[in-house]
mmCIF file of C-alpha atoms in Angstrom:
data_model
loop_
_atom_site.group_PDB
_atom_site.id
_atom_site.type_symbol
_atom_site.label_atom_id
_atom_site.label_comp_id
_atom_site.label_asym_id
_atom_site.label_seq_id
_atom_site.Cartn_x
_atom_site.Cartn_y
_atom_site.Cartn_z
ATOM 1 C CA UNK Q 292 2.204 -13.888 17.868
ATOM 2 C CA UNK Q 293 0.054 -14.664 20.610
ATOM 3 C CA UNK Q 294 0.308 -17.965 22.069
ATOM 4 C CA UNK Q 295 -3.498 -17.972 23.321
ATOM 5 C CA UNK Q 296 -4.280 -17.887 19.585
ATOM 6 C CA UNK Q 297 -4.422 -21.432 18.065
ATOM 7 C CA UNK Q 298 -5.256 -21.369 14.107
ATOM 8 C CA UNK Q 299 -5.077 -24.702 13.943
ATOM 9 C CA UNK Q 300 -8.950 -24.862 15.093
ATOM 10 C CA UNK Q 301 -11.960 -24.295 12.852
ATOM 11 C CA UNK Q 302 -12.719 -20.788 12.342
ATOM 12 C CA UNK Q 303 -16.505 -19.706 13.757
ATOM 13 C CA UNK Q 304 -18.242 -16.625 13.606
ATOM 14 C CA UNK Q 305 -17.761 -14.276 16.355
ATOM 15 C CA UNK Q 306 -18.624 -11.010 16.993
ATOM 16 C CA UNK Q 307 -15.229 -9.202 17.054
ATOM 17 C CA UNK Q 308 -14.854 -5.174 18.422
ATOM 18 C CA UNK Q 309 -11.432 -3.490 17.698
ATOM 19 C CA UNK Q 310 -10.605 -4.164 20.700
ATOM 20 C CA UNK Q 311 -9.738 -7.628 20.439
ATOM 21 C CA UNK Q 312 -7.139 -6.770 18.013
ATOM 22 C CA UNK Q 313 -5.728 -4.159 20.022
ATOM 23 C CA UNK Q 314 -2.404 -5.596 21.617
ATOM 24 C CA UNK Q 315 -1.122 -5.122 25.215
ATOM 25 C CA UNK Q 316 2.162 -3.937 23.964
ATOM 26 C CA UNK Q 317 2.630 0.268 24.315
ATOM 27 C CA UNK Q 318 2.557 1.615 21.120
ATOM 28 C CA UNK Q 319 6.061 3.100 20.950
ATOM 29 C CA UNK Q 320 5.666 5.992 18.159
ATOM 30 C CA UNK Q 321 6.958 9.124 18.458
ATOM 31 C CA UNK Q 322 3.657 11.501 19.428
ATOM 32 C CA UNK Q 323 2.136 12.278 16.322
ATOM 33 C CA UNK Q 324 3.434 10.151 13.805
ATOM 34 C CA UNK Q 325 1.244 9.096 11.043
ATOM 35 C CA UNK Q 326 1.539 5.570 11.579
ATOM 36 C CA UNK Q 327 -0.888 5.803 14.599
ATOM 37 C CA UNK Q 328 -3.109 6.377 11.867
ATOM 38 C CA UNK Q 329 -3.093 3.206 9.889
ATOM 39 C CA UNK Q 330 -2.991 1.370 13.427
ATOM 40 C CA UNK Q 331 -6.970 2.719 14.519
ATOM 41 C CA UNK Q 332 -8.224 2.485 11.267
ATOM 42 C CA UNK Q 333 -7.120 -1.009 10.661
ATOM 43 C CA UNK Q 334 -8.346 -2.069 14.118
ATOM 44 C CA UNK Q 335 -11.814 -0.363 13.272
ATOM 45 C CA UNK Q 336 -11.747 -2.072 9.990
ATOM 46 C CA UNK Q 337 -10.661 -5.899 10.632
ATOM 47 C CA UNK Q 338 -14.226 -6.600 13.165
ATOM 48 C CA UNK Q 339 -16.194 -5.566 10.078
ATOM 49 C CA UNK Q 340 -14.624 -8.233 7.652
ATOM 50 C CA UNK Q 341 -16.717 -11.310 9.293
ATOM 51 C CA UNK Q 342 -13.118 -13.367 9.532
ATOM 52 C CA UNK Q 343 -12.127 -14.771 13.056
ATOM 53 C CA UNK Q 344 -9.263 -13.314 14.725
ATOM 54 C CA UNK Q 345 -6.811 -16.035 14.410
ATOM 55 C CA UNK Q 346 -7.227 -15.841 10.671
ATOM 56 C CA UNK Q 347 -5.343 -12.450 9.979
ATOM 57 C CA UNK Q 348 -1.694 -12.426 10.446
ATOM 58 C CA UNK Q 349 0.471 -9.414 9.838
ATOM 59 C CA UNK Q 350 4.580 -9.389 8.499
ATOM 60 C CA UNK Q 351 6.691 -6.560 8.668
ATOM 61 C CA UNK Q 352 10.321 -6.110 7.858
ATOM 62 C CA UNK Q 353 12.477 -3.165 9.306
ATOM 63 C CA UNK Q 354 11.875 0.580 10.103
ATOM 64 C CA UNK Q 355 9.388 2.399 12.500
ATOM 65 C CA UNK Q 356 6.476 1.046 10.762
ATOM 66 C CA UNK Q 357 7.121 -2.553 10.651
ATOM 67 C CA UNK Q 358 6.511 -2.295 14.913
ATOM 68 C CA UNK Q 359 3.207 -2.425 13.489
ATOM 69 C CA UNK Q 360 2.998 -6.172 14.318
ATOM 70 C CA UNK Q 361 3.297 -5.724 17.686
ATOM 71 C CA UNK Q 362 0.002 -3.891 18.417
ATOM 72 C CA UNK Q 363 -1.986 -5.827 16.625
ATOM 73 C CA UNK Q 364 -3.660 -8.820 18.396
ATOM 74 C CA UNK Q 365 -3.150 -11.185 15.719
ATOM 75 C CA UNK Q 366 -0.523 -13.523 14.822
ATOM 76 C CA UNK Q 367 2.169 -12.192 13.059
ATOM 77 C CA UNK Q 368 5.957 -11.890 12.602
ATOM 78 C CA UNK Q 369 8.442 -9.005 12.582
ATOM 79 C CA UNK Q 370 11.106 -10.015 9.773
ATOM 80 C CA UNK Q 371 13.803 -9.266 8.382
ATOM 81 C CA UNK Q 372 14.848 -6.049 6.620
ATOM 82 C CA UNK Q 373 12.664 -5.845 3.278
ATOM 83 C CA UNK Q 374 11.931 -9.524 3.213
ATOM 84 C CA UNK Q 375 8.618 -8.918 4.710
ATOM 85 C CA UNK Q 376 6.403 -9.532 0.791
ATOM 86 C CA UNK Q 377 8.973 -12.851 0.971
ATOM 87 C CA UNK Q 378 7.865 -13.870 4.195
ATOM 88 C CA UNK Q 379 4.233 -13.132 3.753
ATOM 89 C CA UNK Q 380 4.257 -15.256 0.377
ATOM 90 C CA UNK Q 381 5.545 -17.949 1.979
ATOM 91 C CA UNK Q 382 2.587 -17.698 4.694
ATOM 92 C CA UNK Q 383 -0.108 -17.204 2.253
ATOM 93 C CA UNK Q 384 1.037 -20.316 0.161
ATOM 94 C CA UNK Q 385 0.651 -22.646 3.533
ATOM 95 C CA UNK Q 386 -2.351 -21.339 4.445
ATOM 96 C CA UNK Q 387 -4.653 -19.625 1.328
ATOM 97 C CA UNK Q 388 -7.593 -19.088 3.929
ATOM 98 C CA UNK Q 389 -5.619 -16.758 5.708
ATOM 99 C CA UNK Q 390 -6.149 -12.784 5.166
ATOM 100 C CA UNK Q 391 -2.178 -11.611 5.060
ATOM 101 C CA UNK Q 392 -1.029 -8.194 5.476
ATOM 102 C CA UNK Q 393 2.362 -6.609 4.691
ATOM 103 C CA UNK Q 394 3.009 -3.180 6.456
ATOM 104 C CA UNK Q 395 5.819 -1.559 5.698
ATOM 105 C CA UNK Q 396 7.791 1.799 4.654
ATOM 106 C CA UNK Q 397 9.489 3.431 2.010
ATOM 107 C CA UNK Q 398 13.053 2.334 2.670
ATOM 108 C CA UNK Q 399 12.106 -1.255 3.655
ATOM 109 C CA UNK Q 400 9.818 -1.659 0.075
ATOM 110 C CA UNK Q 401 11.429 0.513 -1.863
ATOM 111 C CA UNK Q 402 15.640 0.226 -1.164
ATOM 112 C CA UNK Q 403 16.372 -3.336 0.035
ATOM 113 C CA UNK Q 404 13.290 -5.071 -0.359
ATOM 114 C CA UNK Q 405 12.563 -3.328 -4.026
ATOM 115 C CA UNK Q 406 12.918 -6.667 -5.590
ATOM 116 C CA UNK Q 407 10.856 -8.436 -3.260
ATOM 117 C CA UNK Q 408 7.907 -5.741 -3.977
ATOM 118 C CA UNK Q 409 7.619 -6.177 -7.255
ATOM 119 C CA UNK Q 410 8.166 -10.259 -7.342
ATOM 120 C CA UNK Q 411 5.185 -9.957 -4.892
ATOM 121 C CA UNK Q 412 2.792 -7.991 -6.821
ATOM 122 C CA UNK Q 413 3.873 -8.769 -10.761
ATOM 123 C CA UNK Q 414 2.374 -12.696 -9.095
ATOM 124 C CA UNK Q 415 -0.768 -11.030 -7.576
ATOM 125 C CA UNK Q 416 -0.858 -13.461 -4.727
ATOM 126 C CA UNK Q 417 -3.285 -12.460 -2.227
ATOM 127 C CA UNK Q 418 -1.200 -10.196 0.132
ATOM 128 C CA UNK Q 419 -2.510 -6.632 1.439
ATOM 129 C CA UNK Q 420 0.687 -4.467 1.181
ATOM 130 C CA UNK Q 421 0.619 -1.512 2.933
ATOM 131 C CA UNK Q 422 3.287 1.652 2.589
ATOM 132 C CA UNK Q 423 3.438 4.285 4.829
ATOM 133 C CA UNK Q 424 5.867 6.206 2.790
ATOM 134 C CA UNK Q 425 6.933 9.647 4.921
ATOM 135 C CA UNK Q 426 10.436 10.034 2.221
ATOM 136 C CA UNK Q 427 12.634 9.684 4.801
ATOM 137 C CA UNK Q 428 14.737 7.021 7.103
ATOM 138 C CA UNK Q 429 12.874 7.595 10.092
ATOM 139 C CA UNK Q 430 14.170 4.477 12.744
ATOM 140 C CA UNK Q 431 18.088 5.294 11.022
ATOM 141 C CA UNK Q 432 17.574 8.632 12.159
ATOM 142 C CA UNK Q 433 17.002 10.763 8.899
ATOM 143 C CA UNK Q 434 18.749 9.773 5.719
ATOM 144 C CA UNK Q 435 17.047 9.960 2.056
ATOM 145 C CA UNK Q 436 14.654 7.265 1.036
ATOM 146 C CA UNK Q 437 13.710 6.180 -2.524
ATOM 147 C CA UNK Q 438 10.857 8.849 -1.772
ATOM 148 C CA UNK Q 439 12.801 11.594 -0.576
ATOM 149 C CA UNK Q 440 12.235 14.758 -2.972
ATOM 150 C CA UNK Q 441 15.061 15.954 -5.038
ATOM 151 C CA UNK Q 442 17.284 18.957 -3.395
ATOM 152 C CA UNK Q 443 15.557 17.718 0.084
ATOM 153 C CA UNK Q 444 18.721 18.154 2.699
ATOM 154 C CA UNK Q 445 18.936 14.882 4.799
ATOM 155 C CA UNK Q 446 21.801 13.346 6.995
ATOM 156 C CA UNK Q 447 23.475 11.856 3.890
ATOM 157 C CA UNK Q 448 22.378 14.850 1.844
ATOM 158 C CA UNK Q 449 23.721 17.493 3.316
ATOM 159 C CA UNK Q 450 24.035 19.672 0.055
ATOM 160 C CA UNK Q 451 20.478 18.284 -1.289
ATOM 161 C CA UNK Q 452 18.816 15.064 -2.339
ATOM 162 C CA UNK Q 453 20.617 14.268 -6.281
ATOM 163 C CA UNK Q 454 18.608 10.781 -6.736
ATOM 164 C CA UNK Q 455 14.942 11.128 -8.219
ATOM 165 C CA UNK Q 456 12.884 9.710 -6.320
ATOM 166 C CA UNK Q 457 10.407 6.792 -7.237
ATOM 167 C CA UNK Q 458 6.541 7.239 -7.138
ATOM 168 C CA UNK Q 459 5.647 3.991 -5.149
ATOM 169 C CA UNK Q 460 2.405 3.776 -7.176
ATOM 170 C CA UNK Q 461 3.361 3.930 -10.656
ATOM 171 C CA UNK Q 462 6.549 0.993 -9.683
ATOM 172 C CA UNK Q 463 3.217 -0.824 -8.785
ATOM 173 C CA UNK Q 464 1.287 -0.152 -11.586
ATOM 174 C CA UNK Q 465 4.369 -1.011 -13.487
ATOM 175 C CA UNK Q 466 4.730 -4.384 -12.153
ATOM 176 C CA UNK Q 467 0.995 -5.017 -13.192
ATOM 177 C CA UNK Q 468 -0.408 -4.425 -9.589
ATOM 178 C CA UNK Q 469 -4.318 -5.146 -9.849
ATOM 179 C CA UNK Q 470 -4.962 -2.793 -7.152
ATOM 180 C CA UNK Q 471 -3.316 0.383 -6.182
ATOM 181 C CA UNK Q 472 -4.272 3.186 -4.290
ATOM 182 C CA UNK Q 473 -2.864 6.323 -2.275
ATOM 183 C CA UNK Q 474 -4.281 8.318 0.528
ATOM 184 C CA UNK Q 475 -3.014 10.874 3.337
ATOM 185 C CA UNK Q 476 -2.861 9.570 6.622
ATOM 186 C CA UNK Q 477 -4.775 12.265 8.128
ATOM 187 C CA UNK Q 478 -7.419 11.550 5.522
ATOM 188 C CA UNK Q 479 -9.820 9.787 7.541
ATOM 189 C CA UNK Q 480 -12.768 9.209 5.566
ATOM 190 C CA UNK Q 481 -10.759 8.412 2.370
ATOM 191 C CA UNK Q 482 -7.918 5.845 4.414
ATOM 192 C CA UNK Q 483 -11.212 3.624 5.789
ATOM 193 C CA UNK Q 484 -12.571 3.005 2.926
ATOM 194 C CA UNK Q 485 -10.125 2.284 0.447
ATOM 195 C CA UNK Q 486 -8.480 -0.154 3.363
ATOM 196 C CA UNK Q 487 -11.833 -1.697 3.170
ATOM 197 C CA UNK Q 488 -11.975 -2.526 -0.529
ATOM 198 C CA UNK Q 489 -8.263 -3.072 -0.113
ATOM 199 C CA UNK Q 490 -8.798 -6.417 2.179
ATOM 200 C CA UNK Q 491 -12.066 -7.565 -0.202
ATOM 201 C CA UNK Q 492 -9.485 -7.310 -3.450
ATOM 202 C CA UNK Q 493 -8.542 -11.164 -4.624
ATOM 203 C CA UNK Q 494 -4.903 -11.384 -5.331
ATOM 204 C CA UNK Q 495 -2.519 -8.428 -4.208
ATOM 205 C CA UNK Q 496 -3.694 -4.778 -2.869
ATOM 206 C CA UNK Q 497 -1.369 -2.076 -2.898
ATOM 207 C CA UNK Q 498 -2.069 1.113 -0.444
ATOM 208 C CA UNK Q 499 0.837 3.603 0.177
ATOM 209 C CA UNK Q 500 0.142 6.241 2.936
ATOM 210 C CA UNK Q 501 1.583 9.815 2.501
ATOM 211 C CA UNK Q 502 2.626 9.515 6.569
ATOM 212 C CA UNK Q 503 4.145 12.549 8.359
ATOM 213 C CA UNK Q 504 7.464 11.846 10.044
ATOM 214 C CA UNK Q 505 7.414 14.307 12.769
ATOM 215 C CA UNK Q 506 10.932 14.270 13.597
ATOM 216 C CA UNK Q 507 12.992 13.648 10.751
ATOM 217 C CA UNK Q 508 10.425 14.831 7.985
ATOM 218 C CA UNK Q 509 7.730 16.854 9.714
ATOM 219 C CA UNK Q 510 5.728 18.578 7.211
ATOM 220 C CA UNK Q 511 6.404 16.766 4.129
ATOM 221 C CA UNK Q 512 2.631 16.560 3.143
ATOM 222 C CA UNK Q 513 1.937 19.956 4.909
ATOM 223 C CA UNK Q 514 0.658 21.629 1.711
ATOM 224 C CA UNK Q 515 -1.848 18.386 0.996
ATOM 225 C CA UNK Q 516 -2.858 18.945 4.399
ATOM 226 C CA UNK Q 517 -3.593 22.320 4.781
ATOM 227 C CA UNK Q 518 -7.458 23.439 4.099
ATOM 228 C CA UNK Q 519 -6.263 26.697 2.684
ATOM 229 C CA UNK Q 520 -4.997 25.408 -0.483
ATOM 230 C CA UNK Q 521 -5.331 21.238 -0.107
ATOM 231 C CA UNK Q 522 -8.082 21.390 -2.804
ATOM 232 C CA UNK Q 523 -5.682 23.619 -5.464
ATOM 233 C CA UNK Q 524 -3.073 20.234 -4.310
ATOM 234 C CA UNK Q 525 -5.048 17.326 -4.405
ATOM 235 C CA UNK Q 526 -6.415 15.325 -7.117
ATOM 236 C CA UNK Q 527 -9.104 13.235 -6.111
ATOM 237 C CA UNK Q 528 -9.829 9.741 -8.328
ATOM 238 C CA UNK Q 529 -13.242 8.853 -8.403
ATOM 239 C CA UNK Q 530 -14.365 5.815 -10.693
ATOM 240 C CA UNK Q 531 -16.781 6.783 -13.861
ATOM 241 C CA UNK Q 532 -16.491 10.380 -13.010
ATOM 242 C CA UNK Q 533 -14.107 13.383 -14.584
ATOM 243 C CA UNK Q 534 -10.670 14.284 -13.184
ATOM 244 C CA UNK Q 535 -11.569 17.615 -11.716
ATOM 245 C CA UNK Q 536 -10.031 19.419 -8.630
ATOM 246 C CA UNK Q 537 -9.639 23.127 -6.936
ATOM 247 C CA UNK Q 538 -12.079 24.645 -4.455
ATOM 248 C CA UNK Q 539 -15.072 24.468 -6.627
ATOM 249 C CA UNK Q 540 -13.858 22.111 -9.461
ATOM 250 C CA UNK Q 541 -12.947 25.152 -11.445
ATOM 251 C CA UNK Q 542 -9.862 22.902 -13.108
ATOM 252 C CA UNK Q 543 -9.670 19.432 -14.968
ATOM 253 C CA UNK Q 544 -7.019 17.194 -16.696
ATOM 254 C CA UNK Q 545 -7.827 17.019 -20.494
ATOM 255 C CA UNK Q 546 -5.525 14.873 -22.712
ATOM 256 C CA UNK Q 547 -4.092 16.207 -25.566
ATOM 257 C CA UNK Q 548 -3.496 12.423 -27.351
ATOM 258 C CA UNK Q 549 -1.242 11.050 -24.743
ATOM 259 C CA UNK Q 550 -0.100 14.116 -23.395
ATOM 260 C CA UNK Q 551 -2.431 15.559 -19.875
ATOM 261 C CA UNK Q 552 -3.031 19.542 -19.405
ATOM 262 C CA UNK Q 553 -4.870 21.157 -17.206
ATOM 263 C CA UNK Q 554 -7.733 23.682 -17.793
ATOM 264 C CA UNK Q 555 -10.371 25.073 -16.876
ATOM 265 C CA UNK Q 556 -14.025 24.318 -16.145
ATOM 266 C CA UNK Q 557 -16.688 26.287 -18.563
ATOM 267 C CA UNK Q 558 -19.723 27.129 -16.077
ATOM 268 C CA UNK Q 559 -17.354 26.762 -12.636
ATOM 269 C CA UNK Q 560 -17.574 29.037 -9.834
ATOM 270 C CA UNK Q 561 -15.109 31.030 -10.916
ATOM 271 C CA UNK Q 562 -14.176 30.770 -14.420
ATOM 272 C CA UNK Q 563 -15.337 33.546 -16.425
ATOM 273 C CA UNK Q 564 -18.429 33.004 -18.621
ATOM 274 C CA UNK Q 565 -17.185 32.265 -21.997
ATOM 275 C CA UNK Q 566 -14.021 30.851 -21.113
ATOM 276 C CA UNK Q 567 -12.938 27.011 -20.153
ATOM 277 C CA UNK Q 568 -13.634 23.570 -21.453
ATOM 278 C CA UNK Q 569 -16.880 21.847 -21.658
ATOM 279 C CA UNK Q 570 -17.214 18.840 -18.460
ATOM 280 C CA UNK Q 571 -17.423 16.650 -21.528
ATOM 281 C CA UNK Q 572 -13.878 17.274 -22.935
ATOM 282 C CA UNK Q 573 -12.133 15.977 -19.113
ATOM 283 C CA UNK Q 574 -10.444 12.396 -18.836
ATOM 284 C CA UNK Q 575 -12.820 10.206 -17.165
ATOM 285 C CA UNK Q 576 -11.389 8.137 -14.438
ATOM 286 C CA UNK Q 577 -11.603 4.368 -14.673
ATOM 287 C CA UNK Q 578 -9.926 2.242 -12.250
ATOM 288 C CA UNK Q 579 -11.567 -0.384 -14.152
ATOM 289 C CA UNK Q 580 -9.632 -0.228 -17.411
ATOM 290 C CA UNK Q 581 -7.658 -3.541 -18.405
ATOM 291 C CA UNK Q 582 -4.599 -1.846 -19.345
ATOM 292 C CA UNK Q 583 -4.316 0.646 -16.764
ATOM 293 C CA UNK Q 584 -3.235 3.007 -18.948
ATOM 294 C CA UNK Q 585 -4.744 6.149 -17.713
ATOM 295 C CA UNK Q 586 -4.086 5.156 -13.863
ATOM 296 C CA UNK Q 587 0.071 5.076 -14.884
ATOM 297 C CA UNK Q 588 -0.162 8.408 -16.188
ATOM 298 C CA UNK Q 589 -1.835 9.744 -13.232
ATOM 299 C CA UNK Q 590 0.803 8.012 -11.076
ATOM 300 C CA UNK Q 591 3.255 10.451 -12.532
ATOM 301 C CA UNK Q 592 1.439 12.883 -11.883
ATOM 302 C CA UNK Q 593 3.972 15.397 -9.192
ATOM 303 C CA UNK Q 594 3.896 19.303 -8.140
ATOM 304 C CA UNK Q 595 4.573 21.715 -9.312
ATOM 305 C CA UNK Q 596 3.620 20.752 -12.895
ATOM 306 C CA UNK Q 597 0.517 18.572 -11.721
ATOM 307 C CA UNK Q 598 -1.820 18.037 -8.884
ATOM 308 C CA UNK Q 599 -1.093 15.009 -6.838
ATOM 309 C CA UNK Q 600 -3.511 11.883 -7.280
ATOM 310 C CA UNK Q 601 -5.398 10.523 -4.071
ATOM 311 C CA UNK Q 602 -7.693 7.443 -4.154
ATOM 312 C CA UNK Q 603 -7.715 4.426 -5.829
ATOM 313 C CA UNK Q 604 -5.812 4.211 -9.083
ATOM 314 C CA UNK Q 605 -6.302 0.921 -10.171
ATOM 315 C CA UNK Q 606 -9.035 -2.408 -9.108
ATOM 316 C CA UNK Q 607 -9.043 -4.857 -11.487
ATOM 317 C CA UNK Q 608 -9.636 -8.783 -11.410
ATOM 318 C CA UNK Q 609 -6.676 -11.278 -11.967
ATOM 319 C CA UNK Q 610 -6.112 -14.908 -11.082
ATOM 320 C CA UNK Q 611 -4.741 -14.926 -7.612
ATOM 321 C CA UNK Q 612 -1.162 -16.967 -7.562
ATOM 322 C CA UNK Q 613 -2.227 -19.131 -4.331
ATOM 323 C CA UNK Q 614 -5.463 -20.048 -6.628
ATOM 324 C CA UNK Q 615 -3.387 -20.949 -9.469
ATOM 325 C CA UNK Q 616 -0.377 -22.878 -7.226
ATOM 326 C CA UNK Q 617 -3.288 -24.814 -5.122
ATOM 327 C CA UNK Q 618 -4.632 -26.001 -8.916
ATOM 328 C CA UNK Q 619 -0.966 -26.764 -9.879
ATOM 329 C CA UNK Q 620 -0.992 -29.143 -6.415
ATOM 330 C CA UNK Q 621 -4.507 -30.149 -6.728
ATOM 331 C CA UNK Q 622 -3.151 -31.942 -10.408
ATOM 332 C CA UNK Q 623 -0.026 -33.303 -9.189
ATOM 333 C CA UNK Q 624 -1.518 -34.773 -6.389
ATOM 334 C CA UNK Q 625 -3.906 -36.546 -8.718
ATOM 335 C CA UNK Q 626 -1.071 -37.528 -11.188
ATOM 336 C CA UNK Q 627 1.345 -38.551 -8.840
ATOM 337 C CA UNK Q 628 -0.357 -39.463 -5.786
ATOM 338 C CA UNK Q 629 0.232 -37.825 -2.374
ATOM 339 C CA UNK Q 630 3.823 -37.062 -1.319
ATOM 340 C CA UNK Q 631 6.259 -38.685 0.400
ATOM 341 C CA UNK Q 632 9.425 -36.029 1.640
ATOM 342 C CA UNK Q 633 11.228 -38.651 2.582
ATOM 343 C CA UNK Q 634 11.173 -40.469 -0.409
ATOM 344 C CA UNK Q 635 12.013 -37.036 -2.362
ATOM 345 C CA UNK Q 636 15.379 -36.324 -0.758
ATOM 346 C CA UNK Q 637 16.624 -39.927 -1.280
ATOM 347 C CA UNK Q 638 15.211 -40.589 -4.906
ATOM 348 C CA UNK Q 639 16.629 -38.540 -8.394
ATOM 349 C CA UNK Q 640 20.385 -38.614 -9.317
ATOM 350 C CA UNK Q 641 23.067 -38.770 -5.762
ATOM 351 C CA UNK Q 642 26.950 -38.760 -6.427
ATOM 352 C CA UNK Q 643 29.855 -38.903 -3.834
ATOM 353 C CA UNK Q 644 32.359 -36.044 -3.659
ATOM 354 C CA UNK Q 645 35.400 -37.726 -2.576
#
């Protein structure tokens, strides 16, 4: 987006600071939306991935977070309503060496550009999509999402949300994501990281943001936010290690065959001596796991019934689709020789339509 930007040059190392990727466009978010978030962390993060500046480009489609483009000193496009994954495909084909990013909301991924989503992911081709899913219609000025809670009351649910709403990460995980994660935006020291291991992840990376819309939606999250009872909330995923949560990790998730419960801890602050399940009896999480079997359960997981999962459900590796379509070219090219366009669009079978 910036014309003093030329990609067309070599890359070379540079020592990069976030801010050089720190626009000179205002940042025109309503004071204290999440999204200003996501916009400082990703600025921190992109100086510590060792690629020059004019090899990151970032596509949005429609809705308060797809501004994101804007502030970032990189080139980039602002598309069209939930085309952005379409767009960004198209980019990463061209030009593999590129590290692409998708930002974009719940309505924009989810409603209009649903199909584009999962086209994007079920081919793993190397795009970093990031969701900032607050469950509401925030630059439309407050109707449901695909996110918005059932009963929630909205401008075009006046009498209370009917649809149920989809859990962004389990459509992922459905659509054979090879990396999916969730974090609060508030969550500082959880949202760096898993951006972090988010960019390194060959093929496509799938973060969605719990963001607070403070006008339309404020306090959506406000329970998974609040230090009084966060931990009760909050399910933390951490690879190789058992799916505990509360205060003191008094309570667990055991699976009964296929089916989770929740009990206690034995030997927990808290739980009575005598009573609760032994540490060894928990699910163990494994982001690891080929099928991903576990992580789609736990992307069901919703209150009241169930605490809500935060981290990173799923990292597995997966040929990437640009590695796969550059082999595809690689042999054609070798076959057939190099191309000639103009020789395509005269040659095969031509008729005349009187």
């Amino acid at each position: 987006m910036n014309d003093r930007l030329d990609c067309s040059k070599e890359s070379v190392a540079v020592s990069l600071t976030r801010k050089d990727f720190e626009s000179e466009q205002d940042v025109r978010w309503c004071p204290g939306c999440g999204d200003y978030s996501l916009l400082a962390q990703i600025q921190k993060l992109l100086p510590q991935l060792g690629i020059a500046r004019e090899n990151f480009a970032f596509v949005s489609g429609i809705g308060c977070s797809s501004r994101f483009p804007y502030y970032m000193d990189t080139y980039g496009m602002h598309a069209i309503h939930g085309r952005a994954p379409a767009v960004a495909s198209g980019l990463k084909l061209a030009r593999p060496e590129l590290s692409v990013w998708v930002v974009t909301g719940d309505g924009d991924a989810l409603a209009i550009g649903g199909n584009h989503f999962i086209h994007a992911i079920r081919r793993n081709i190397g795009l970093k999509i990031v969701l900032l899913n607050n469950r509401i219609y925030g630059l439309t000025k407050g109707q449901f999402s695909p996110t918005t809670e059932l009963g929630e009351k909205t401008k075009t649910s006046p009498y209370g949300n009917i649809d149920r709403p989809f859990s962004a990460a389990a459509l992922a995980l459905g659509a054979g994501a090879t990396f999916v994660a969730r974090v609060v935006d508030t969550d500082l020291a959880q949202l760096g990281p898993i951006l972090a291991r988010a960019a390194a992840h060959p093929g496509t990376a799938f973060v969605e943001v719990l963001q607070n819309c403070i006008v339309f939606n404020d306090g959506a999250y406000a329970a998974l936010t609040d230090k009084k009872q966060r931990d009760e909330l909050r399910l933390v995923l951490e690879h190789g290690q058992p799916l505990r949560f509360g205060s003191n990790g008094e309570r667990g998730i055991r699976l009964a065959g296929l089916r989770p419960e929740i009990v206690s801890v034995a030997g927990a602050p808290g739980v009575p001596e005598g009573e609760g399940v032994a540490l060894s009896e928990l699910a163990v999480h494994d982001e690891s796991d080929p099928h991903g079997s576990l992580a789609f359960l736990l992307a069901q997981f919703a209150a009241p019934e169930f605490p809500l999962p935060l981290g990173i459900f799923r990292a597995v590796a997966a040929p990437a689709f640009e590695d796969m379509n550059a082999a595809i070219e690689d042999t054609a090219r070798q076959q057939r020789g190099a191309g000639d366009l103009a020789s395509l669009l005269a040659g095969g079978d031509t008729w005349t339509v009187a």
